[in-house]
Tab-separated table of N, CA and C in Angstrom:
chain	number	residue	atom	x	y	z
A	746	THR	N	-5.534	2.103	-2.608
A	746	THR	CA	-5.187	3.245	-3.413
A	746	THR	C	-5.749	4.527	-2.809
A	747	THR	N	-6.942	4.457	-2.257
A	747	THR	CA	-7.528	5.628	-1.610
A	747	THR	C	-6.608	6.116	-0.503
A	748	GLN	N	-6.143	5.181	0.322
A	748	GLN	CA	-5.237	5.551	1.409
A	748	GLN	C	-3.931	6.105	0.858
A	749	SER	N	-3.450	5.543	-0.227
A	749	SER	CA	-2.195	5.993	-0.829
A	749	SER	C	-2.306	7.445	-1.290
A	750	VAL	N	-3.431	7.796	-1.913
A	750	VAL	CA	-3.630	9.176	-2.362
A	750	VAL	C	-3.667	10.115	-1.161
A	751	MET	N	-4.411	9.737	-0.122
A	751	MET	CA	-4.503	10.601	1.058
A	751	MET	C	-3.141	10.736	1.732
A	752	ALA	N	-2.399	9.632	1.822
A	752	ALA	CA	-1.070	9.669	2.439
A	752	ALA	C	-0.118	10.531	1.616
A	753	ASN	N	-0.145	10.379	0.290
A	753	ASN	CA	0.726	11.194	-0.565
A	753	ASN	C	0.388	12.673	-0.458
A	754	HIS	N	-0.889	12.994	-0.396
A	754	HIS	CA	-1.288	14.386	-0.240
A	754	HIS	C	-0.739	14.947	1.070
A	755	SER	N	-0.824	14.163	2.127
A	755	SER	CA	-0.297	14.601	3.420
A	755	SER	C	1.209	14.826	3.347
A	756	MET	N	1.924	13.910	2.721
A	756	MET	CA	3.375	14.048	2.631
A	756	MET	C	3.763	15.245	1.776
A	757	LEU	N	3.071	15.441	0.670
A	757	LEU	CA	3.394	16.580	-0.188
A	757	LEU	C	3.108	17.901	0.528
A	758	ASN	N	2.067	17.928	1.334
A	758	ASN	CA	1.781	19.134	2.102
A	758	ASN	C	2.928	19.436	3.059
A	759	CYS	N	3.444	18.415	3.687
A	759	CYS	CA	4.529	18.596	4.645
A	759	CYS	C	5.764	19.170	3.973
A	760	ILE	N	6.199	18.588	2.866
A	760	ILE	CA	7.413	19.083	2.218
A	760	ILE	C	7.135	20.330	1.396
A	761	GLY	N	5.857	20.608	1.111
A	761	GLY	CA	5.495	21.803	0.364
A	761	GLY	C	5.666	23.069	1.188
A	762	GLN	N	5.941	22.920	2.491
A	762	GLN	CA	6.136	24.086	3.339
A	762	GLN	C	7.495	24.737	3.093
A	763	ASP	N	8.392	24.031	2.411
A	763	ASP	CA	9.687	24.611	2.047
A	763	ASP	C	9.518	25.377	0.741
A	764	SER	N	10.208	26.473	0.591
A	764	SER	CA	10.059	27.266	-0.625
A	764	SER	C	10.944	26.764	-1.760
A	765	ALA	N	11.954	25.972	-1.468
A	765	ALA	CA	12.881	25.514	-2.500
A	765	ALA	C	12.319	24.268	-3.189
A	766	GLY	N	12.002	24.402	-4.477
A	766	GLY	CA	11.441	23.290	-5.236
A	766	GLY	C	12.371	22.090	-5.339
A	767	ALA	N	13.679	22.336	-5.434
A	767	ALA	CA	14.633	21.229	-5.540
A	767	ALA	C	14.628	20.388	-4.265
A	768	LEU	N	14.482	21.033	-3.127
A	768	LEU	CA	14.428	20.308	-1.855
A	768	LEU	C	13.191	19.429	-1.796
A	769	VAL	N	12.079	19.969	-2.240
A	769	VAL	CA	10.835	19.212	-2.253
A	769	VAL	C	10.984	17.980	-3.145
A	770	THR	N	11.481	18.209	-4.345
A	770	THR	CA	11.642	17.106	-5.292
A	770	THR	C	12.610	16.064	-4.769
A	771	SER	N	13.769	16.485	-4.279
A	771	SER	CA	14.758	15.511	-3.812
A	771	SER	C	14.264	14.764	-2.580
A	772	SER	N	13.513	15.424	-1.720
A	772	SER	CA	12.961	14.740	-0.543
A	772	SER	C	11.963	13.668	-0.962
A	773	PHE	N	11.090	14.020	-1.902
A	773	PHE	CA	10.074	13.052	-2.317
A	773	PHE	C	10.699	11.889	-3.084
A	774	ILE	N	11.644	12.195	-3.981
A	774	ILE	CA	12.334	11.124	-4.715
A	774	ILE	C	13.173	10.294	-3.751
A	775	GLY	N	13.790	10.969	-2.779
A	775	GLY	CA	14.612	10.270	-1.787
A	775	GLY	C	13.824	9.246	-1.008
A	776	LYS	N	12.612	9.585	-0.608
A	776	LYS	CA	11.809	8.616	0.150
A	776	LYS	C	11.462	7.416	-0.720
A	777	ASP	N	11.225	7.628	-2.014
A	777	ASP	CA	10.970	6.495	-2.913
A	777	ASP	C	12.215	5.652	-3.102
A	778	LEU	N	13.337	6.304	-3.301
A	778	LEU	CA	14.589	5.583	-3.513
A	778	LEU	C	14.944	4.738	-2.292
A	779	PHE	N	14.936	5.360	-1.112
A	779	PHE	CA	15.225	4.602	0.117
A	779	PHE	C	14.205	3.487	0.313
A	780	GLY	N	12.955	3.781	0.011
A	780	GLY	CA	11.899	2.788	0.166
A	780	GLY	C	12.074	1.591	-0.739
A	781	GLN	N	12.441	1.842	-1.989
A	781	GLN	CA	12.617	0.737	-2.925
A	781	GLN	C	13.834	-0.111	-2.575
A	782	ILE	N	14.941	0.546	-2.289
A	782	ILE	CA	16.161	-0.195	-1.938
A	782	ILE	C	15.955	-0.961	-0.629
A	783	GLY	N	15.359	-0.297	0.347
A	783	GLY	CA	15.091	-0.973	1.622
A	783	GLY	C	14.125	-2.132	1.479
A	784	GLY	N	13.070	-1.932	0.682
A	784	GLY	CA	12.091	-3.000	0.455
A	784	GLY	C	12.701	-4.210	-0.230
A	785	ILE	N	13.495	-3.962	-1.250
A	785	ILE	CA	14.161	-5.064	-1.960
A	785	ILE	C	15.121	-5.791	-1.021
A	786	SER	N	15.891	-5.042	-0.246
A	786	SER	CA	16.844	-5.652	0.683
A	786	SER	C	16.133	-6.534	1.702
A	787	TYR	N	15.050	-6.021	2.266
A	787	TYR	CA	14.284	-6.786	3.249
A	787	TYR	C	13.737	-8.070	2.622
A	788	LEU	N	13.165	-7.942	1.427
A	788	LEU	CA	12.552	-9.097	0.784
A	788	LEU	C	13.575	-10.142	0.356
A	789	LEU	N	14.764	-9.706	-0.041
A	789	LEU	CA	15.806	-10.671	-0.386
A	789	LEU	C	16.166	-11.538	0.814
A	790	CYS	N	16.082	-10.959	1.984
A	790	CYS	CA	16.428	-11.691	3.210
A	790	CYS	C	15.281	-12.542	3.739
A	791	THR	N	14.051	-12.236	3.373
A	791	THR	CA	12.902	-12.901	4.003
A	791	THR	C	11.995	-13.663	3.043
A	792	SER	N	12.327	-13.730	1.763
A	792	SER	CA	11.381	-14.296	0.791
A	792	SER	C	11.343	-15.817	0.763
A	793	LYS	N	12.317	-16.466	1.333
A	793	LYS	CA	12.346	-17.939	1.295
A	793	LYS	C	11.147	-18.498	2.068
A	794	GLY	N	10.414	-19.385	1.425
A	794	GLY	CA	9.288	-20.048	2.068
A	794	GLY	C	8.036	-19.209	2.174
A	795	VAL	N	7.946	-18.133	1.391
A	795	VAL	CA	6.783	-17.254	1.483
A	795	VAL	C	5.493	-17.988	1.088
A	796	ASP	N	5.585	-19.018	0.288
A	796	ASP	CA	4.400	-19.772	-0.137
A	796	ASP	C	3.932	-20.787	0.900
A	797	ASN	N	4.756	-21.055	1.908
A	797	ASN	CA	4.426	-22.099	2.875
A	797	ASN	C	3.200	-21.765	3.723
A	798	ASP	N	3.045	-20.535	4.111
A	798	ASP	CA	1.938	-20.142	4.972
A	798	ASP	C	1.315	-18.838	4.455
A	799	PRO	N	0.486	-18.939	3.398
A	799	PRO	CA	-0.062	-17.727	2.785
A	799	PRO	C	-0.934	-16.899	3.731
A	800	GLU	N	-1.654	-17.542	4.644
A	800	GLU	CA	-2.493	-16.769	5.566
A	800	GLU	C	-1.646	-15.919	6.506
A	801	LYS	N	-0.575	-16.485	7.020
A	801	LYS	CA	0.335	-15.732	7.888
A	801	LYS	C	0.970	-14.589	7.104
A	802	ASN	N	1.361	-14.870	5.863
A	802	ASN	CA	1.957	-13.848	5.004
A	802	ASN	C	0.957	-12.729	4.715
A	803	LEU	N	-0.292	-13.093	4.468
A	803	LEU	CA	-1.343	-12.110	4.199
A	803	LEU	C	-1.534	-11.188	5.403
A	804	LYS	N	-1.598	-11.760	6.588
A	804	LYS	CA	-1.778	-10.958	7.806
A	804	LYS	C	-0.591	-10.021	7.999
A	805	LYS	N	0.608	-10.540	7.810
A	805	LYS	CA	1.814	-9.732	7.983
A	805	LYS	C	1.840	-8.566	6.990
A	806	MET	N	1.517	-8.837	5.725
A	806	MET	CA	1.527	-7.778	4.707
A	806	MET	C	0.461	-6.727	4.983
A	807	ALA	N	-0.705	-7.156	5.448
A	807	ALA	CA	-1.787	-6.208	5.746
A	807	ALA	C	-1.393	-5.285	6.895
A	808	ILE	N	-0.794	-5.840	7.938
A	808	ILE	CA	-0.368	-5.024	9.084
A	808	ILE	C	0.725	-4.047	8.661
A	809	ILE	N	1.707	-4.535	7.927
A	809	ILE	CA	2.804	-3.683	7.470
A	809	ILE	C	2.264	-2.529	6.629
A	810	GLN	N	1.373	-2.836	5.696
A	810	GLN	CA	0.835	-1.806	4.816
A	810	GLN	C	0.027	-0.760	5.577
A	811	GLN	N	-0.814	-1.188	6.481
A	811	GLN	CA	-1.661	-0.238	7.203
A	811	GLN	C	-0.842	0.661	8.129
A	812	LEU	N	0.164	0.111	8.775
A	812	LEU	CA	1.046	0.931	9.612
A	812	LEU	C	1.778	1.976	8.763
A	813	ALA	N	2.193	1.567	7.569
A	813	ALA	CA	2.896	2.496	6.677
A	813	ALA	C	1.988	3.641	6.242
A	814	PHE	N	0.744	3.333	5.877
A	814	PHE	CA	-0.180	4.387	5.445
A	814	PHE	C	-0.480	5.365	6.586
A	815	VAL	N	-0.627	4.855	7.798
A	815	VAL	CA	-0.872	5.744	8.936
A	815	VAL	C	0.347	6.635	9.170
A	816	ALA	N	1.551	6.059	9.128
A	816	ALA	CA	2.770	6.852	9.332
A	816	ALA	C	2.905	7.932	8.259
A	817	GLU	N	2.643	7.591	6.988
A	817	GLU	CA	2.721	8.577	5.915
A	817	GLU	C	1.692	9.687	6.116
A	818	SER	N	0.512	9.313	6.562
A	818	SER	CA	-0.543	10.307	6.768
A	818	SER	C	-0.227	11.241	7.929
A	819	MET	N	0.650	10.819	8.825
A	819	MET	CA	1.022	11.642	9.976
A	819	MET	C	2.106	12.669	9.648
A	820	THR	N	2.765	12.571	8.492
A	820	THR	CA	3.910	13.445	8.216
A	820	THR	C	3.619	14.936	8.337
A	821	PRO	N	2.435	15.455	7.926
A	821	PRO	CA	2.235	16.898	8.093
A	821	PRO	C	2.033	17.311	9.550
A	822	LEU	N	1.791	16.354	10.420
A	822	LEU	CA	1.599	16.663	11.830
A	822	LEU	C	2.925	16.656	12.590
A	823	LEU	N	3.988	16.234	11.927
A	823	LEU	CA	5.325	16.171	12.525
A	823	LEU	C	6.181	17.323	12.007
A	824	PRO	N	7.272	17.636	12.693
A	824	PRO	CA	8.195	18.637	12.138
A	824	PRO	C	8.732	18.163	10.781
A	825	CYS	N	8.957	19.097	9.869
A	825	CYS	CA	9.390	18.740	8.511
A	825	CYS	C	10.705	17.966	8.487
A	826	SER	N	11.522	18.146	9.500
A	826	SER	CA	12.800	17.422	9.530
A	826	SER	C	12.598	15.917	9.680
A	827	TYR	N	11.412	15.482	10.091
A	827	TYR	CA	11.116	14.057	10.224
A	827	TYR	C	10.603	13.448	8.922
A	828	PHE	N	10.351	14.299	7.915
A	828	PHE	CA	9.732	13.783	6.689
A	828	PHE	C	10.521	12.639	6.074
A	829	LEU	N	11.789	12.863	5.764
A	829	LEU	CA	12.550	11.845	5.034
A	829	LEU	C	12.670	10.536	5.811
A	830	PRO	N	13.010	10.552	7.100
A	830	PRO	CA	13.085	9.265	7.800
A	830	PRO	C	11.730	8.549	7.896
A	831	VAL	N	10.673	9.279	8.240
A	831	VAL	CA	9.356	8.646	8.384
A	831	VAL	C	8.856	8.148	7.031
A	832	ALA	N	8.955	8.997	6.024
A	832	ALA	CA	8.471	8.613	4.697
A	832	ALA	C	9.293	7.474	4.098
A	833	SER	N	10.600	7.453	4.330
A	833	SER	CA	11.448	6.375	3.794
A	833	SER	C	11.109	5.037	4.431
A	834	VAL	N	11.001	5.017	5.762
A	834	VAL	CA	10.656	3.767	6.452
A	834	VAL	C	9.258	3.314	6.037
A	835	SER	N	8.336	4.257	5.929
A	835	SER	CA	6.982	3.906	5.483
A	835	SER	C	6.997	3.353	4.070
A	836	ASN	N	7.808	3.957	3.207
A	836	ASN	CA	7.876	3.492	1.824
A	836	ASN	C	8.498	2.106	1.743
A	837	ILE	N	9.460	1.813	2.595
A	837	ILE	CA	10.005	0.449	2.662
A	837	ILE	C	8.866	-0.513	2.985
A	838	ALA	N	8.069	-0.159	3.989
A	838	ALA	CA	6.962	-1.023	4.392
A	838	ALA	C	5.933	-1.182	3.273
A	839	VAL	N	5.615	-0.096	2.572
A	839	VAL	CA	4.657	-0.177	1.468
A	839	VAL	C	5.187	-1.101	0.369
A	840	ASN	N	6.465	-0.937	0.011
A	840	ASN	CA	7.048	-1.798	-1.022
A	840	ASN	C	7.054	-3.259	-0.596
A	841	VAL	N	7.395	-3.516	0.651
A	841	VAL	CA	7.380	-4.888	1.170
A	841	VAL	C	5.969	-5.465	1.077
A	842	SER	N	4.963	-4.674	1.476
A	842	SER	CA	3.595	-5.187	1.454
A	842	SER	C	3.107	-5.443	0.032
A	843	TYR	N	3.410	-4.536	-0.903
A	843	TYR	CA	2.956	-4.744	-2.282
A	843	TYR	C	3.598	-5.981	-2.896
A	844	ILE	N	4.872	-6.164	-2.658
A	844	ILE	CA	5.539	-7.352	-3.203
A	844	ILE	C	5.022	-8.605	-2.505
A	845	GLY	N	4.765	-8.503	-1.203
A	845	GLY	CA	4.203	-9.638	-0.476
A	845	GLY	C	2.826	-10.014	-0.980
A	846	PHE	N	1.988	-8.998	-1.237
A	846	PHE	CA	0.673	-9.279	-1.821
A	846	PHE	C	0.839	-9.892	-3.212
A	847	GLY	N	1.859	-9.449	-3.937
A	847	GLY	CA	2.134	-10.013	-5.261
A	847	GLY	C	2.439	-11.497	-5.196
A	848	SER	N	3.154	-11.905	-4.156
A	848	SER	CA	3.448	-13.335	-4.031
A	848	SER	C	2.168	-14.126	-3.784
A	849	LEU	N	1.199	-13.512	-3.118
A	849	LEU	CA	-0.091	-14.175	-2.946
A	849	LEU	C	-0.864	-14.207	-4.256
A	850	ASN	N	-0.688	-13.170	-5.085
A	850	ASN	CA	-1.361	-13.157	-6.390
A	850	ASN	C	-0.937	-14.328	-7.256
A	851	THR	N	0.308	-14.775	-7.105
A	851	THR	CA	0.743	-15.930	-7.901
A	851	THR	C	-0.081	-17.159	-7.549
A	852	GLN	N	-0.417	-17.295	-6.281
A	852	GLN	CA	-1.256	-18.426	-5.871
A	852	GLN	C	-2.667	-18.280	-6.417
A	853	VAL	N	-3.159	-17.046	-6.466
A	853	VAL	CA	-4.481	-16.790	-7.038
A	853	VAL	C	-4.479	-17.164	-8.518
A	854	LEU	N	-3.463	-16.701	-9.241
A	854	LEU	CA	-3.364	-17.016	-10.664
A	854	LEU	C	-3.308	-18.516	-10.900
A	855	GLU	N	-2.521	-19.189	-10.106
A	855	GLU	CA	-2.376	-20.637	-10.257
A	855	GLU	C	-3.704	-21.351	-10.022
A	856	LYS	N	-4.453	-20.893	-9.018
A	856	LYS	CA	-5.708	-21.546	-8.656
A	856	LYS	C	-6.826	-21.276	-9.667
A	857	LEU	N	-6.863	-20.073	-10.229
A	857	LEU	CA	-7.968	-19.685	-11.104
A	857	LEU	C	-7.696	-19.871	-12.594
A	858	SER	N	-6.451	-20.089	-12.979
A	858	SER	CA	-6.095	-19.988	-14.389
A	858	SER	C	-6.459	-21.174	-15.267
A	859	ASN	N	-6.582	-22.345	-14.717
A	859	ASN	CA	-6.794	-23.547	-15.542
A	859	ASN	C	-5.745	-23.651	-16.641
A	860	GLY	N	-4.517	-23.303	-16.303
A	860	GLY	CA	-3.418	-23.431	-17.254
A	860	GLY	C	-3.222	-22.225	-18.162
A	861	ASN	N	-4.074	-21.239	-18.087
A	861	ASN	CA	-3.960	-20.072	-18.958
A	861	ASN	C	-3.616	-18.840	-18.114
A	862	ILE	N	-2.416	-18.841	-17.569
A	862	ILE	CA	-1.998	-17.814	-16.629
A	862	ILE	C	-1.950	-16.429	-17.282
A	863	GLY	N	-1.500	-16.346	-18.520
A	863	GLY	CA	-1.406	-15.054	-19.203
A	863	GLY	C	-2.747	-14.349	-19.300
A	864	GLU	N	-3.768	-15.069	-19.708
A	864	GLU	CA	-5.105	-14.484	-19.824
A	864	GLU	C	-5.643	-14.085	-18.447
A	865	MET	N	-5.454	-14.947	-17.466
A	865	MET	CA	-5.936	-14.651	-16.116
A	865	MET	C	-5.212	-13.432	-15.539
A	866	TYR	N	-3.896	-13.343	-15.786
A	866	TYR	CA	-3.126	-12.197	-15.301
A	866	TYR	C	-3.638	-10.903	-15.928
A	867	THR	N	-3.966	-10.954	-17.203
A	867	THR	CA	-4.509	-9.784	-17.894
A	867	THR	C	-5.830	-9.356	-17.264
A	868	HIS	N	-6.699	-10.311	-17.001
A	868	HIS	CA	-7.999	-9.992	-16.393
A	868	HIS	C	-7.820	-9.415	-14.989
A	869	LEU	N	-6.954	-10.025	-14.188
A	869	LEU	CA	-6.713	-9.508	-12.844
A	869	LEU	C	-6.087	-8.118	-12.885
A	870	SER	N	-5.202	-7.880	-13.850
A	870	SER	CA	-4.584	-6.556	-13.985
A	870	SER	C	-5.619	-5.499	-14.343
A	871	ILE	N	-6.556	-5.864	-15.204
A	871	ILE	CA	-7.628	-4.932	-15.577
A	871	ILE	C	-8.478	-4.600	-14.352
A	872	ILE	N	-8.853	-5.616	-13.589
A	872	ILE	CA	-9.665	-5.399	-12.385
A	872	ILE	C	-8.892	-4.547	-11.377
A	873	ASN	N	-7.608	-4.845	-11.187
A	873	ASN	CA	-6.789	-4.064	-10.253
A	873	ASN	C	-6.671	-2.604	-10.693
A	874	THR	N	-6.492	-2.384	-11.992
A	874	THR	CA	-6.359	-1.018	-12.505
A	874	THR	C	-7.654	-0.242	-12.338
A	875	ILE	N	-8.780	-0.865	-12.618
A	875	ILE	CA	-10.077	-0.203	-12.427
A	875	ILE	C	-10.278	0.121	-10.955
A	876	GLY	N	-10.007	-0.844	-10.093
A	876	GLY	CA	-10.142	-0.613	-8.651
A	876	GLY	C	-9.217	0.490	-8.164
A	877	SER	N	-7.995	0.509	-8.681
A	877	SER	CA	-7.028	1.533	-8.309
A	877	SER	C	-7.498	2.914	-8.756
A	878	SER	N	-8.029	2.998	-9.957
A	878	SER	CA	-8.531	4.280	-10.471
A	878	SER	C	-9.698	4.792	-9.632
A	879	ILE	N	-10.602	3.903	-9.271
A	879	ILE	CA	-11.735	4.284	-8.421
A	879	ILE	C	-11.220	4.743	-7.056
A	880	GLY	N	-10.262	4.004	-6.512
A	880	GLY	CA	-9.678	4.364	-5.222
A	880	GLY	C	-8.994	5.724	-5.254
A	881	MET	N	-8.283	6.021	-6.353
A	881	MET	CA	-7.642	7.333	-6.470
A	881	MET	C	-8.681	8.447	-6.506
A	882	CYS	N	-9.763	8.234	-7.229
A	882	CYS	CA	-10.830	9.248	-7.285
A	882	CYS	C	-11.435	9.466	-5.899
A	883	ILE	N	-11.683	8.389	-5.168
A	883	ILE	CA	-12.230	8.514	-3.810
A	883	ILE	C	-11.232	9.262	-2.927
A	884	GLY	N	-9.948	8.918	-3.033
A	884	GLY	CA	-8.920	9.592	-2.241
A	884	GLY	C	-8.842	11.072	-2.537
A	885	MET	N	-8.928	11.440	-3.822
A	885	MET	CA	-8.896	12.869	-4.182
A	885	MET	C	-10.116	13.592	-3.626
A	886	CYS	N	-11.276	12.962	-3.693
A	886	CYS	CA	-12.494	13.572	-3.148
A	886	CYS	C	-12.360	13.776	-1.637
A	887	ILE	N	-11.823	12.781	-0.947
A	887	ILE	CA	-11.684	12.895	0.504
A	887	ILE	C	-10.707	14.008	0.875
A	888	THR	N	-9.610	14.162	0.113
A	888	THR	CA	-8.662	15.233	0.438
A	888	THR	C	-9.292	16.610	0.236
A	889	HIS	N	-10.287	16.709	-0.645
A	889	HIS	CA	-10.977	17.989	-0.838
A	889	HIS	C	-12.077	18.193	0.207
A	890	ILE	N	-12.781	17.125	0.548
A	890	ILE	CA	-13.873	17.221	1.522
A	890	ILE	C	-13.320	17.396	2.943
A	891	LEU	N	-12.224	16.680	3.250
A	891	LEU	CA	-11.584	16.766	4.567
A	891	LEU	C	-10.175	17.331	4.407
A	892	PRO	N	-10.041	18.652	4.293
A	892	PRO	CA	-8.709	19.215	4.075
A	892	PRO	C	-7.797	19.129	5.307
A	893	ASP	N	-8.373	18.893	6.487
A	893	ASP	CA	-7.587	18.808	7.712
A	893	ASP	C	-6.897	17.442	7.805
A	894	HIS	N	-5.573	17.458	7.937
A	894	HIS	CA	-4.809	16.203	7.964
A	894	HIS	C	-5.143	15.350	9.178
A	895	GLY	N	-5.413	15.975	10.295
A	895	GLY	CA	-5.776	15.223	11.497
A	895	GLY	C	-7.087	14.470	11.321
A	896	MET	N	-8.061	15.111	10.700
A	896	MET	CA	-9.354	14.449	10.441
A	896	MET	C	-9.179	13.284	9.469
A	897	ARG	N	-8.372	13.508	8.431
A	897	ARG	CA	-8.143	12.432	7.460
A	897	ARG	C	-7.411	11.269	8.102
A	898	LEU	N	-6.542	11.569	9.063
A	898	LEU	CA	-5.824	10.505	9.764
A	898	LEU	C	-6.806	9.589	10.492
A	899	LEU	N	-7.915	10.151	10.952
A	899	LEU	CA	-8.936	9.343	11.611
A	899	LEU	C	-9.707	8.478	10.621
A	900	VAL	N	-9.806	8.913	9.370
A	900	VAL	CA	-10.538	8.165	8.339
A	900	VAL	C	-9.671	7.033	7.760
A	901	THR	N	-8.362	7.212	7.767
A	901	THR	CA	-7.449	6.246	7.153
A	901	THR	C	-7.656	4.816	7.662
A	902	PRO	N	-7.772	4.582	8.964
A	902	PRO	CA	-7.974	3.202	9.423
A	902	PRO	C	-9.279	2.561	8.926
A	903	VAL	N	-10.300	3.389	8.671
A	903	VAL	CA	-11.556	2.843	8.147
A	903	VAL	C	-11.315	2.204	6.779
A	904	PHE	N	-10.598	2.924	5.913
A	904	PHE	CA	-10.294	2.365	4.593
A	904	PHE	C	-9.349	1.174	4.715
A	905	GLY	N	-8.468	1.224	5.689
A	905	GLY	CA	-7.579	0.086	5.941
A	905	GLY	C	-8.370	-1.151	6.321
A	906	ALA	N	-9.350	-0.971	7.210
A	906	ALA	CA	-10.178	-2.108	7.637
A	906	ALA	C	-10.964	-2.678	6.455
A	907	ILE	N	-11.485	-1.795	5.613
A	907	ILE	CA	-12.224	-2.254	4.424
A	907	ILE	C	-11.299	-3.040	3.507
A	908	ARG	N	-10.086	-2.537	3.301
A	908	ARG	CA	-9.129	-3.224	2.427
A	908	ARG	C	-8.749	-4.591	2.978
A	909	VAL	N	-8.413	-4.624	4.262
A	909	VAL	CA	-7.996	-5.894	4.875
A	909	VAL	C	-9.152	-6.891	4.845
A	910	PHE	N	-10.364	-6.442	5.172
A	910	PHE	CA	-11.536	-7.316	5.126
A	910	PHE	C	-11.730	-7.879	3.716
A	911	SER	N	-11.619	-7.019	2.707
A	911	SER	CA	-11.823	-7.455	1.319
A	911	SER	C	-10.780	-8.469	0.890
A	912	VAL	N	-9.532	-8.225	1.264
A	912	VAL	CA	-8.462	-9.157	0.880
A	912	VAL	C	-8.671	-10.504	1.565
A	913	TYR	N	-9.009	-10.483	2.847
A	913	TYR	CA	-9.245	-11.737	3.572
A	913	TYR	C	-10.457	-12.475	3.006
A	914	LYS	N	-11.485	-11.740	2.644
A	914	LYS	CA	-12.679	-12.344	2.058
A	914	LYS	C	-12.333	-13.030	0.738
A	915	ALA	N	-11.570	-12.345	-0.104
A	915	ALA	CA	-11.163	-12.933	-1.387
A	915	ALA	C	-10.273	-14.143	-1.161
A	916	PHE	N	-9.362	-14.047	-0.214
A	916	PHE	CA	-8.468	-15.162	0.051
A	916	PHE	C	-9.241	-16.361	0.607
A	917	GLY	N	-10.238	-16.104	1.458
A	917	GLY	CA	-11.075	-17.173	1.989
A	917	GLY	C	-11.863	-17.871	0.892
A	918	PHE	N	-12.344	-17.094	-0.068
A	918	PHE	CA	-13.056	-17.665	-1.214
A	918	PHE	C	-12.147	-18.609	-1.994
A	919	LEU	N	-10.903	-18.198	-2.183
A	919	LEU	CA	-9.974	-19.030	-2.942
A	919	LEU	C	-9.599	-20.304	-2.194
A	920	LYS	N	-9.541	-20.241	-0.874
A	920	LYS	CA	-9.210	-21.434	-0.089
A	920	LYS	C	-10.263	-22.505	-0.272
A	921	LYS	N	-11.524	-22.102	-0.493
A	921	LYS	CA	-12.619	-23.048	-0.653
A	921	LYS	C	-12.577	-23.750	-1.990
A	922	LYS	N	-11.959	-23.102	-2.983
A	922	LYS	CA	-11.937	-23.669	-4.342
A	922	LYS	C	-11.040	-24.864	-4.409
């Protein structure tokens, strides 16, 4: 979430250079729309057998997500005409990674629930929401402390490494259970 806030701030800065508010809005909505449709299309073609090799799926989703966050964070460093294509492709990757991580969450729920999936899902959702809120606050602080997009681009991989390490650590814990 921290990376998402920093990436969104970078993208909004890029499209904020245009004076027409409708262009800004349509560009930002357009990247979400293309991202969602593209993500769903990709996943419809590749979702078969996603449970067969969760470690491979985890690695693939982590790489896809981190590349997307770096690309989004680079948008203010590129000409504004590149915003929609870069942001759309990045958003496709983000949607693919979130849904891919979601498929791994089903395995987590199954392993930890002892038959009470609804209660476990509620607890995991609460933890995810708290973590997301903390991440957004950290991201907002970083965008104020490091207003330069190039400097923030250097910080983005650090948060990516922390995220990937944490996910792998949690997944390793579950494999032992």
